[in-house]
mmCIF file of C-alpha atoms in Angstrom:
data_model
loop_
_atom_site.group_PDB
_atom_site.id
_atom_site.type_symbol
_atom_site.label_atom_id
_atom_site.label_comp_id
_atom_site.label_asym_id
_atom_site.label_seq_id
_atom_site.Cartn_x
_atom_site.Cartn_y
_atom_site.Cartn_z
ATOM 1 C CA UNK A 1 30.476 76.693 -18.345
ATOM 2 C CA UNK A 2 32.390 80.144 -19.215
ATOM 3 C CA UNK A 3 33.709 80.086 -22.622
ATOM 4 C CA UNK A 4 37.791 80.010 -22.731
ATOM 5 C CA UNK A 5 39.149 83.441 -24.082
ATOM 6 C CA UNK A 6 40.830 83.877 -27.657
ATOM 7 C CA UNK A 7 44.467 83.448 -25.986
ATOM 8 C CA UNK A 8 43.777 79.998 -24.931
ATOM 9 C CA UNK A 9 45.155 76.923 -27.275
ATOM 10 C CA UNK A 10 44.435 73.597 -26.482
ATOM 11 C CA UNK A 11 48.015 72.556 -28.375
ATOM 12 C CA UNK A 12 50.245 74.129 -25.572
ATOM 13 C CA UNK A 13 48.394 71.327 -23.407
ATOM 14 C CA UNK A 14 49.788 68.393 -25.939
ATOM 15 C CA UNK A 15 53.345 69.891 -26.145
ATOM 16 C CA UNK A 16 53.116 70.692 -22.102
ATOM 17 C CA UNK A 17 52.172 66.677 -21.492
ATOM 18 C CA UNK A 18 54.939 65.878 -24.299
ATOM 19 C CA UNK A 19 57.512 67.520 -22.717
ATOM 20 C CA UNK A 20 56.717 65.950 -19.254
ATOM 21 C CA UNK A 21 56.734 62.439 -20.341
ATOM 22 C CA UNK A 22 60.010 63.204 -21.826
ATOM 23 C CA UNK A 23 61.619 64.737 -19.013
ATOM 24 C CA UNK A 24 60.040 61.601 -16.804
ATOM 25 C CA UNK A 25 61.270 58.868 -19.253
ATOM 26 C CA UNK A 26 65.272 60.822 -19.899
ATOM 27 C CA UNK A 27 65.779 60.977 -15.755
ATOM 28 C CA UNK A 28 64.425 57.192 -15.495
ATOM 29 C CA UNK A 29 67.073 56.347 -18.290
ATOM 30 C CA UNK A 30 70.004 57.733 -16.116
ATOM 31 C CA UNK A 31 68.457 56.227 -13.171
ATOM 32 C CA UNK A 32 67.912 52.527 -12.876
ATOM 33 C CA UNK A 33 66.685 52.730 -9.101
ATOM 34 C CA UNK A 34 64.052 54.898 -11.006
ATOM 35 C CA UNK A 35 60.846 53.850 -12.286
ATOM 36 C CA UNK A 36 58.178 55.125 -10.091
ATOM 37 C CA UNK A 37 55.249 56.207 -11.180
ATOM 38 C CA UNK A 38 54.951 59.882 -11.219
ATOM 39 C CA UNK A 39 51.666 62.309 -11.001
ATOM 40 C CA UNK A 40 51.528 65.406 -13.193
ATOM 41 C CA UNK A 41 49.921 68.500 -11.326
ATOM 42 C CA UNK A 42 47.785 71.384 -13.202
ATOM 43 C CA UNK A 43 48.641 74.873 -11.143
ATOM 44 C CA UNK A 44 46.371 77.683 -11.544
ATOM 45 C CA UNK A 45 47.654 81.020 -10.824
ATOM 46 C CA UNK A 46 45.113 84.034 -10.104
ATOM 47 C CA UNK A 47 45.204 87.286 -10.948
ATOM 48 C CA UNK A 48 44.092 88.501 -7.544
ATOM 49 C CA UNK A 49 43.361 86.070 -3.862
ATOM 50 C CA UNK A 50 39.709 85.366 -3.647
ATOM 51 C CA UNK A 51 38.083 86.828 -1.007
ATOM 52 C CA UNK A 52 36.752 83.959 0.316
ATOM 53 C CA UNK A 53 37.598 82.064 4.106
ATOM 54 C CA UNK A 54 39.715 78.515 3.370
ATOM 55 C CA UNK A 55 38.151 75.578 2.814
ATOM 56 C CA UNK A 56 39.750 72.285 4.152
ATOM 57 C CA UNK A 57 36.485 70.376 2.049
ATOM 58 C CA UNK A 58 37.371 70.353 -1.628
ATOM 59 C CA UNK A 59 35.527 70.807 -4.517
ATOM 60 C CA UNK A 60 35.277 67.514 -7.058
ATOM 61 C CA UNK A 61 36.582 67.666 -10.209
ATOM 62 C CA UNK A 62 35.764 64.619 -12.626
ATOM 63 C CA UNK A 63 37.951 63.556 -14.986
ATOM 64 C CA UNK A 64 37.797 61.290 -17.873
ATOM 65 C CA UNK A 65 40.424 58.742 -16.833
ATOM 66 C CA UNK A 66 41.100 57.875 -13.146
ATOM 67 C CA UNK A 67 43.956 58.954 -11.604
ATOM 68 C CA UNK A 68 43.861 55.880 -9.074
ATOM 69 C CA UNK A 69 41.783 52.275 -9.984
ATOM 70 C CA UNK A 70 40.106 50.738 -6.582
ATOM 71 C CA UNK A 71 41.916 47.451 -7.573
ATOM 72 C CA UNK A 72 45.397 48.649 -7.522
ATOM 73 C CA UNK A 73 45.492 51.984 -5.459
ATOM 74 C CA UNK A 74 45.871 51.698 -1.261
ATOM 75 C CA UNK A 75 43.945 53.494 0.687
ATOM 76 C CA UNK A 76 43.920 55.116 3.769
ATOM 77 C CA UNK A 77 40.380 55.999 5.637
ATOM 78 C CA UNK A 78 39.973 57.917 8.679
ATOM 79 C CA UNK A 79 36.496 57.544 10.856
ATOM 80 C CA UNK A 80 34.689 58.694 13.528
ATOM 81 C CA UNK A 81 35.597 56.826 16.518
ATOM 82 C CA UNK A 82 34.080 56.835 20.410
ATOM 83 C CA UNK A 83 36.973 56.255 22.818
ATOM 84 C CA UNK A 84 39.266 54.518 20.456
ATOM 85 C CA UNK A 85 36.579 52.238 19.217
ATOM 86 C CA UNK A 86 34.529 53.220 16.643
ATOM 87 C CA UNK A 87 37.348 52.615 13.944
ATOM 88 C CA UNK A 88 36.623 48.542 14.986
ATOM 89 C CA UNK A 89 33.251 48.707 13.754
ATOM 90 C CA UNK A 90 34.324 50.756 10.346
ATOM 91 C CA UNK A 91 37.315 47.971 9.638
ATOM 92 C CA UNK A 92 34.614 45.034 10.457
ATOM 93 C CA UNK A 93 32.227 46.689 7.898
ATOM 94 C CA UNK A 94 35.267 47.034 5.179
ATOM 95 C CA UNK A 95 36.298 43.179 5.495
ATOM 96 C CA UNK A 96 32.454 42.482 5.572
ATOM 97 C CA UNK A 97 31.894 44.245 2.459
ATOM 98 C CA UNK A 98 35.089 43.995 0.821
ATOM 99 C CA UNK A 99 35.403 47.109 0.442
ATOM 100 C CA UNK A 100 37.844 47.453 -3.234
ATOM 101 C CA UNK A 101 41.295 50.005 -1.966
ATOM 102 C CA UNK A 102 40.906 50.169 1.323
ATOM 103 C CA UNK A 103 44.275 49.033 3.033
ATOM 104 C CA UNK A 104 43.821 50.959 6.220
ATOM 105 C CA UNK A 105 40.827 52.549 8.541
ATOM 106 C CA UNK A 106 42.228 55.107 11.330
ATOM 107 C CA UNK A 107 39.936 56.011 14.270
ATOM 108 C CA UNK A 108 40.748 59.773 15.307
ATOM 109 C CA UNK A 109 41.657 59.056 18.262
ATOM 110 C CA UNK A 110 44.744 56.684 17.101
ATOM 111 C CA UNK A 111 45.366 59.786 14.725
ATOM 112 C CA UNK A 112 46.195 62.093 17.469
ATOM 113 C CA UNK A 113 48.125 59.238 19.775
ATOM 114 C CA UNK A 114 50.185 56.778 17.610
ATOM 115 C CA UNK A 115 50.048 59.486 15.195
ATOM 116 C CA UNK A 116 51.044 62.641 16.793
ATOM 117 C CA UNK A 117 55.238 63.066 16.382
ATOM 118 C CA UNK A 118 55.951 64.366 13.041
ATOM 119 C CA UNK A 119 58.073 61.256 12.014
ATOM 120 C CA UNK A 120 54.936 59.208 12.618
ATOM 121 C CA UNK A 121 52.485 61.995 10.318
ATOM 122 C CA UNK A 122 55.477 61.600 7.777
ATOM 123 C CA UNK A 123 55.494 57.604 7.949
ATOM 124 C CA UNK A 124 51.921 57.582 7.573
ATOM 125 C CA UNK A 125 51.685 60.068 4.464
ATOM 126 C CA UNK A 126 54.278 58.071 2.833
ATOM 127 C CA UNK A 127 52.521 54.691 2.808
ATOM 128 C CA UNK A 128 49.299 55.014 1.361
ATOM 129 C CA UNK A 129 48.624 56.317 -2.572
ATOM 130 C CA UNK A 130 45.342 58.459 -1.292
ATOM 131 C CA UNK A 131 43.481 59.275 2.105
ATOM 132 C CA UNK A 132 40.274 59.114 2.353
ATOM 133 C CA UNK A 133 37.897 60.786 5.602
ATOM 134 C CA UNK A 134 34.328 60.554 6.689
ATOM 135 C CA UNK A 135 33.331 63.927 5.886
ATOM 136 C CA UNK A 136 31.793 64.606 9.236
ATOM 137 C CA UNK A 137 35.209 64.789 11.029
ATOM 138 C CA UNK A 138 37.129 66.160 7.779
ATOM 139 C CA UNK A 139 37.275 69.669 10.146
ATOM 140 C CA UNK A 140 39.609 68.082 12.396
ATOM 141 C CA UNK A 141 41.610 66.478 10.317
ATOM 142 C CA UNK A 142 44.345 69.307 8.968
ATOM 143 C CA UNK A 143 45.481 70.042 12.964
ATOM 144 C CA UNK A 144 46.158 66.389 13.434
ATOM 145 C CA UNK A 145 47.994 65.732 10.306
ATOM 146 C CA UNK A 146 50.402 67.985 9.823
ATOM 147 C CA UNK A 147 52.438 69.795 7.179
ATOM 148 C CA UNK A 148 53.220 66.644 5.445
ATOM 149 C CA UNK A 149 49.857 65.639 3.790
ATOM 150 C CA UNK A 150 49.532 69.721 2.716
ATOM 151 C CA UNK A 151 53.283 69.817 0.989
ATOM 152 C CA UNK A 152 52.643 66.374 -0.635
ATOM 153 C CA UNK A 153 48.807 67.100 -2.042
ATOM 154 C CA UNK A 154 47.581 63.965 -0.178
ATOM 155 C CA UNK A 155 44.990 66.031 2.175
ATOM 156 C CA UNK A 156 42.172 63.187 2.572
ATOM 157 C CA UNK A 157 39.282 63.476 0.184
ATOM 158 C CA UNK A 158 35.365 63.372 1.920
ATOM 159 C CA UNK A 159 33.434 60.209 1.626
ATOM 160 C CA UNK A 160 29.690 59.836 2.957
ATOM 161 C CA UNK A 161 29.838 56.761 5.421
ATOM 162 C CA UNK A 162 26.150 57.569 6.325
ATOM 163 C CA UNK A 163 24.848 55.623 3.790
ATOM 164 C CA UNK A 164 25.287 51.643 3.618
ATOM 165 C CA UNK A 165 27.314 51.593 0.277
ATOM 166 C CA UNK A 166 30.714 52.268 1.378
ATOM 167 C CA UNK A 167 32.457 50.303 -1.838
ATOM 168 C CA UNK A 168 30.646 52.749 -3.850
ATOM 169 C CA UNK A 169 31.861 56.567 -1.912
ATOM 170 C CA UNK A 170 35.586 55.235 -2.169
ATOM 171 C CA UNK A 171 35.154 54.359 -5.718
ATOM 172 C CA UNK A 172 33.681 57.931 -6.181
ATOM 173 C CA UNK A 173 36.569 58.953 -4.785
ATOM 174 C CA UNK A 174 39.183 57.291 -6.867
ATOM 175 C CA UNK A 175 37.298 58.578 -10.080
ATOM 176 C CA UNK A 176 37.927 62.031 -9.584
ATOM 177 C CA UNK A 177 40.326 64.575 -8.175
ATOM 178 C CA UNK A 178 39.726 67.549 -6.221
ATOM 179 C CA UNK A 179 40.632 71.152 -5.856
ATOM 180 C CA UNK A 180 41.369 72.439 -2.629
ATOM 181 C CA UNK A 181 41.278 76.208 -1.424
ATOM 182 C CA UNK A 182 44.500 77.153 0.032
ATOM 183 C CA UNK A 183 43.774 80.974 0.654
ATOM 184 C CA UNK A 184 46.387 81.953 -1.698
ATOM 185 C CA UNK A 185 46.356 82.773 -5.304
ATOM 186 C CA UNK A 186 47.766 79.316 -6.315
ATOM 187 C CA UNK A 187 46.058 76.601 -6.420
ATOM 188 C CA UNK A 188 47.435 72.918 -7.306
ATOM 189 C CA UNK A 189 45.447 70.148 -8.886
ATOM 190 C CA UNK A 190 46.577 66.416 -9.245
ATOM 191 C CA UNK A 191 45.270 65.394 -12.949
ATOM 192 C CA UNK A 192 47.168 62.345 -14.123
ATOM 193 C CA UNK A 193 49.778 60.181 -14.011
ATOM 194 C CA UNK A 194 53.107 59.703 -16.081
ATOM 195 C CA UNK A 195 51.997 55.814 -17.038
ATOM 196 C CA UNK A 196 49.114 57.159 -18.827
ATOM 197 C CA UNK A 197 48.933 57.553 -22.881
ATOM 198 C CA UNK A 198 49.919 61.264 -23.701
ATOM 199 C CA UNK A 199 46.142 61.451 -25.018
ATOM 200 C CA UNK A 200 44.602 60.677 -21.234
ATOM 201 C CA UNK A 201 47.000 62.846 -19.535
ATOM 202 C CA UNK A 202 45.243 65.447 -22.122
ATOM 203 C CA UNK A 203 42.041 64.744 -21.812
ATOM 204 C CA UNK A 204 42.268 64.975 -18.241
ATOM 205 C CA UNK A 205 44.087 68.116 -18.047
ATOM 206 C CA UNK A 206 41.240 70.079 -20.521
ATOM 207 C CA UNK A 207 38.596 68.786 -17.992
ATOM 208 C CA UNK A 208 40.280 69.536 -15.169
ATOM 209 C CA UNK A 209 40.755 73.067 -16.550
ATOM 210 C CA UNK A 210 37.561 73.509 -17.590
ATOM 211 C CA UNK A 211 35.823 72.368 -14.449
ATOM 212 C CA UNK A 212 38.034 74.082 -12.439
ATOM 213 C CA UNK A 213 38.046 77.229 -13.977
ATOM 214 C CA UNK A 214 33.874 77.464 -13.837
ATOM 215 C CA UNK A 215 34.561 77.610 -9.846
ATOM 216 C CA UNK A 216 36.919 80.550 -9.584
ATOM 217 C CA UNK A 217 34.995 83.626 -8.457
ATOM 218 C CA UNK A 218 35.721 85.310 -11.849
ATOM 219 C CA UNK A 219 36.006 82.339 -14.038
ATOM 220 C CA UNK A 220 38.604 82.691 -16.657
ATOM 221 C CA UNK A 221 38.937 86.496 -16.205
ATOM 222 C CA UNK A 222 40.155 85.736 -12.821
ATOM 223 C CA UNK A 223 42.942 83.804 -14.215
ATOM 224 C CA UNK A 224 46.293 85.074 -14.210
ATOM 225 C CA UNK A 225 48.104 81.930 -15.633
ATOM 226 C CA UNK A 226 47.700 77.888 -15.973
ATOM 227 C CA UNK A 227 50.782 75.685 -16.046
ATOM 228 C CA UNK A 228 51.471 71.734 -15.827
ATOM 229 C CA UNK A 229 54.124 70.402 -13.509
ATOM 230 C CA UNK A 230 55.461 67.069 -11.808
ATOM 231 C CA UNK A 231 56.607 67.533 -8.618
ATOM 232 C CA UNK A 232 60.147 68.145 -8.753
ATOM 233 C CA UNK A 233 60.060 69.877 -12.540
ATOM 234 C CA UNK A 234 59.614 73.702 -13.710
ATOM 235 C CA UNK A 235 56.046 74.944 -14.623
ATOM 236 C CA UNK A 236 55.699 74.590 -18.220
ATOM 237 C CA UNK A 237 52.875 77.240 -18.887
ATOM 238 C CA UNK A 238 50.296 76.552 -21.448
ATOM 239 C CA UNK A 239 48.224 79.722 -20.672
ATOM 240 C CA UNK A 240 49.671 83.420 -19.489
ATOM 241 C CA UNK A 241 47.833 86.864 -19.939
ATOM 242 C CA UNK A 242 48.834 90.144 -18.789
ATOM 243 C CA UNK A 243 48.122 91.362 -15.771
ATOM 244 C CA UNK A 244 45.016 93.557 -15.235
ATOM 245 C CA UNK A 245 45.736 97.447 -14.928
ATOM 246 C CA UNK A 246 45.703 98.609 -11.480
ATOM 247 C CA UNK A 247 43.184 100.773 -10.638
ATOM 248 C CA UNK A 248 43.291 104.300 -10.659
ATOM 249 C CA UNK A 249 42.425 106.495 -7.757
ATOM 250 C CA UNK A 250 40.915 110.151 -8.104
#
């Protein structure tokens, strides 16, 4: 793991969270349709776009205190199907094994028919807390989705569905969250949610950072700036440094 530089404080993390959970619990105050549970996002701002192709797999990032628990969170799965039947066979094996989360299994197939308007993408995005693919069709996935899943963060996560313990890949998946490549200089990472204690939401936030951070292709001296955000708040920043000097040519 890279060692953090001498700018970095750990306290701009508790007052970042602190601030957060204040701002969440003052707007659910003045409204009393309010209430929802909210997710709190760690955006990582580089100094320069990695020269690197985009990756629709994403890396996993483990954190200390789940963002979603099997017995509470819905889940969405999509599967490899063979002429609109395959998904059968991948819901029988989830009743069979009662499989903890999993509240829906799409076939790829029904993705790109019943699915394909962008109302329908929408619907679907909306229902289900996280989405969940077999990784060996997670290449096809971001045509057939849509805009929706990318603007919301709910691209699916990979899940092996080789193997025979499917109870145990979805709960692998609810333990951690994930960083996905965009291409840009910006990347966004879910890390925890506003019903948490102020002390998980900053444990998870150090190890996101610090696992994160150890895959950029310059570790922390590719890193511009780190801030913490809900989704419809400002970016508090809890780490800036100046940008490097551009180079000079002879």
């Amino acid at each position: 793991m890279a060692a953090p530089p001498k700018q970095w404080n750990e306290d701009q993390v508790q007052k970042a969270v602190t601030a957060l959970q204040k701002f969440i619990g003052a707007r659910e105050t003045n409204d009393l349709l309010s209430g929802d549970d909210e997710l709190l996002y760690l955006v990582i701002a580089l100094k320069k776009i990695p020269q690197k192709p985009r990756n629709d797999k994403p890396i996993r990032i483990p954190i200390p205190h789940p963002i979603y628990a099997t017995e509470d969170v819905e889940v969405c799965l999509f599967v490899k199907d063979q002429k609109g039947e395959g998904h059968k066979a991948a819901k029988n094996k989830v009743l069979e094994e009662r499989v903890a989360g999993i509240a829906k299994v799409v076939g790829l197939s029904k993705l790109r028919t019943k699915y394909e308007s962008h109302e329908a993408k929408r619907q679907l995005c909306n229902s289900y807390d996280l989405f969940a693919a077999d990784e060996r069709v997670l290449p096809s996935l971001p045509k057939l989705l849509g805009k929706s899943f990318f603007k919301t963060k709910k691209q699916p996560v990979p899940v092996r569905l080789t193997g025979k313990d499917w109870a145990a890949q979805i709960r692998k998946a609810c333990e951690a969250t994930y960083l996905f490549w965009s291409g840009g200089n910006s990347l966004t990472i879910k890390v925890a949610r506003s019903v948490m204690t102020q002390q998980q939401c900053v444990d998870n936030v150090l190890a996101a950072i610090t696992a994160a951070v150890d895959k950029m292709p310059r570790k922390w001296d590719g890193v511009q700036a780190l801030f913490l955000k809900t989704a419809d708040s400002v970016s508090l920043p809890i780490y800036q440094v100046l940008p490097d000097a551009p180079t000079k040519i002879e």
